C-alpha positions as a printed NumPy array, in Angstrom:
array([[ 58.71 ,  88.095, 178.467],
       [ 61.65 ,  86.906, 180.166],
       [ 59.701,  84.143, 181.428],
       [ 59.211,  82.771, 178.139],
       [ 62.332,  83.385, 176.988],
       [ 64.341,  82.051, 180.676],
       [ 61.593,  78.814, 179.843],
       [ 62.995,  78.888, 176.011],
       [ 66.751,  78.883, 177.057],
       [ 66.195,  76.283, 179.421],
       [ 64.835,  73.713, 176.668],
       [ 67.188,  75.089, 174.04 ],
       [ 69.724,  74.64 , 176.527],
       [ 69.191,  70.847, 177.317],
       [ 68.662,  69.852, 174.093],
       [ 71.807,  71.287, 173.614],
       [ 73.083,  69.006, 176.148],
       [ 71.515,  65.947, 174.134],
       [ 72.82 ,  67.349, 170.835],
       [ 76.497,  66.95 , 172.049],
       [ 75.398,  63.176, 173.737],
       [ 74.942,  62.136, 169.902],
       [ 78.095,  64.122, 168.442],
       [ 79.656,  61.984, 170.73 ],
       [ 78.115,  58.855, 169.933],
       [ 78.633,  59.593, 166.141],
       [ 81.922,  60.096, 166.49 ],
       [ 82.525,  56.636, 168.687],
       [ 80.171,  54.285, 166.15 ],
       [ 82.171,  55.769, 163.678],
       [ 84.975,  54.918, 165.574],
       [ 84.215,  51.296, 166.471],
       [ 83.037,  50.539, 162.822],
       [ 86.144,  51.463, 160.654],
       [ 87.816,  49.447, 163.494],
       [ 85.547,  46.341, 163.719],
       [ 86.305,  46.847, 159.558],
       [ 90.41 ,  47.243, 160.044],
       [ 89.987,  44.209, 162.205],
       [ 87.879,  41.988, 159.519],
       [ 90.657,  43.266, 157.034],
       [ 93.421,  42.654, 158.795],
       [ 92.606,  39.517, 159.997],
       [ 91.202,  38.416, 156.461],
       [ 88.239,  37.48 , 157.677],
       [ 88.726,  35.366, 161.136],
       [ 87.326,  38.527, 163.373],
       [ 84.167,  39.676, 162.47 ],
       [ 83.072,  42.304, 164.709],
       [ 81.085,  44.264, 162.082],
       [ 77.726,  45.422, 162.727],
       [ 75.056,  45.77 , 161.032],
       [ 73.575,  49.539, 160.709],
       [ 76.313,  51.758, 161.639],
       [ 76.138,  54.32 , 158.825],
       [ 72.508,  54.063, 159.603],
       [ 72.989,  55.069, 163.328],
       [ 75.752,  58.027, 162.412],
       [ 73.716,  59.44 , 160.225],
       [ 70.548,  59.973, 162.038],
       [ 73.487,  60.999, 165.471],
       [ 74.193,  63.588, 162.78 ],
       [ 70.632,  64.831, 161.531],
       [ 69.67 ,  65.027, 165.863],
       [ 73.244,  66.58 , 166.149],
       [ 72.876,  69.495, 163.84 ],
       [ 69.017,  69.657, 165.002],
       [ 69.468,  69.624, 168.688],
       [ 72.359,  72.25 , 168.882],
       [ 70.426,  74.831, 166.347],
       [ 67.9  ,  76.489, 168.919],
       [ 70.126,  77.517, 171.646],
       [ 72.818,  78.347, 168.861],
       [ 70.516,  80.654, 167.371],
       [ 70.953,  83.045, 169.323],
       [ 74.256,  83.045, 170.656],
       [ 76.409,  82.119, 166.855],
       [ 75.179,  84.684, 164.884],
       [ 78.393,  85.743, 162.622],
       [ 77.991,  89.531, 161.75 ],
       [ 80.69 ,  90.471, 159.25 ],
       [ 82.331,  94.035, 160.607],
       [ 83.519,  95.291, 157.083],
       [ 79.929,  95.527, 155.789],
       [ 77.972,  96.547, 159.246],
       [ 80.84 ,  98.925, 160.953],
       [ 79.083, 101.658, 159.817],
       [ 75.89 , 100.927, 161.088],
       [ 73.992, 101.921, 164.214],
       [ 73.471,  99.561, 167.008],
       [ 69.792,  99.619, 165.954],
       [ 71.003,  98.897, 162.497],
       [ 72.351,  95.679, 163.556],
       [ 70.412,  94.693, 166.013],
       [ 67.036,  94.593, 163.134],
       [ 69.17 ,  93.319, 161.061],
       [ 69.702,  90.508, 163.133],
       [ 66.207,  89.949, 163.993],
       [ 65.731,  89.537, 160.154],
       [ 68.046,  86.865, 159.964],
       [ 66.353,  84.88 , 163.428],
       [ 63.325,  85.789, 161.944],
       [ 64.446,  84.233, 158.682],
       [ 65.939,  81.382, 161.177],
       [ 62.353,  80.63 , 162.361],
       [ 60.417,  80.882, 159.246],
       [ 62.942,  77.987, 158.489],
       [ 62.281,  76.475, 160.975],
       [ 58.753,  76.112, 160.645],
       [ 59.297,  75.256, 157.216],
       [ 61.479,  72.037, 157.861],
       [ 58.429,  71.626, 160.817],
       [ 55.865,  70.672, 158.395],
       [ 57.878,  68.911, 156.259],
       [ 59.053,  66.56 , 158.863],
       [ 55.305,  66.597, 160.24 ],
       [ 53.803,  65.716, 157.361],
       [ 57.139,  62.89 , 156.974],
       [ 55.757,  61.382, 159.938],
       [ 52.139,  60.658, 158.445],
       [ 53.104,  59.145, 155.109],
       [ 55.828,  56.862, 157.366],
       [ 53.324,  55.806, 159.209],
       [ 50.678,  54.956, 156.143],
       [ 53.261,  53.016, 154.2  ],
       [ 55.019,  51.302, 157.863],
       [ 58.53 ,  52.904, 156.674],
       [ 61.604,  51.811, 158.564],
       [ 65.715,  52.432, 158.727],
       [ 66.871,  49.465, 155.417],
       [ 69.657,  48.156, 157.969],
       [ 67.924,  47.974, 161.646],
       [ 63.931,  48.156, 160.41 ],
       [ 63.651,  51.116, 163.397],
       [ 60.271,  52.584, 162.105],
       [ 61.038,  56.476, 160.742],
       [ 57.911,  58.121, 162.401],
       [ 60.233,  58.3  , 165.217],
       [ 63.257,  60.166, 163.554],
       [ 60.578,  62.195, 161.792],
       [ 59.125,  62.459, 165.179],
       [ 62.004,  64.017, 167.211],
       [ 63.026,  66.025, 164.09 ],
       [ 59.661,  67.582, 163.832],
       [ 59.915,  68.935, 168.052],
       [ 63.84 ,  70.322, 167.171],
       [ 62.98 ,  71.974, 163.969],
       [ 59.531,  74.012, 166.041],
       [ 61.951,  74.292, 169.177],
       [ 63.927,  75.412, 166.29 ],
       [ 61.504,  77.926, 164.877],
       [ 59.857,  78.67 , 168.549],
       [ 63.677,  80.009, 169.794],
       [ 64.608,  81.625, 166.264],
       [ 61.023,  83.81 , 166.858],
       [ 61.684,  84.539, 170.495],
       [ 64.859,  86.162, 169.914],
       [ 63.654,  87.81 , 166.864],
       [ 60.813,  89.398, 169.325],
       [ 63.57 ,  90.328, 171.592],
       [ 65.477,  92.247, 169.074],
       [ 62.549,  94.478, 167.572],
       [ 60.037,  94.276, 170.877],
       [ 62.166,  94.497, 173.555],
       [ 65.247,  96.176, 171.966],
       [ 67.126,  93.879, 174.066],
       [ 71.554,  94.329, 173.3  ],
       [ 73.13 ,  92.111, 171.558],
       [ 74.669,  88.997, 173.344]])
C-alpha cells in the first residue's frame, strides 16, 4: 500500500506544480491583457497590442489550476474546526477525515464522469472555444484526467486512514 500511496503522491505533486504554472500563466495573461487594453485606451487606438482570447486563456487556466492542485491538496489541507472536534478521540477525528476524503473521492468521480461525457459530446459536435477555436475535447480530456486523479488520491488517502490507521498529517 505504501508503494501505491507514494506513486500517487508523486503524480499529484507533479500535477500540483503544473497547477502552479497555470496560476502564474493566468496572472501573466491577465496582466498582459489589462496592460494592452490600457495602452490602447491611452493612445486612443493608435497602439493596438490587444489580443483575442485572453478571457478564454484565463478561464481555462483557472480551471486547470484548480483541478491540478486539488489532488495533491486533498490529503494535506483539511480544515478541522477545533471547537467541534476538540473533545473527540483521535480515532473519531480520523474517521471524520476519512469520510471527508471519501466525499471528495465521490465528487472527483462524478466530475470525471461528467467531463468524460462532455468529451464525447464535444467530439461529435466539433465544439471549439469561441475565440481561439481550440477543440473542447482537449480541455475535457485533461479535466477528466485531473478529476480521476482527484478521486484516486482521495480514495487512497481515505483507505489509508480507515484501514492502515495513518495518523493525521
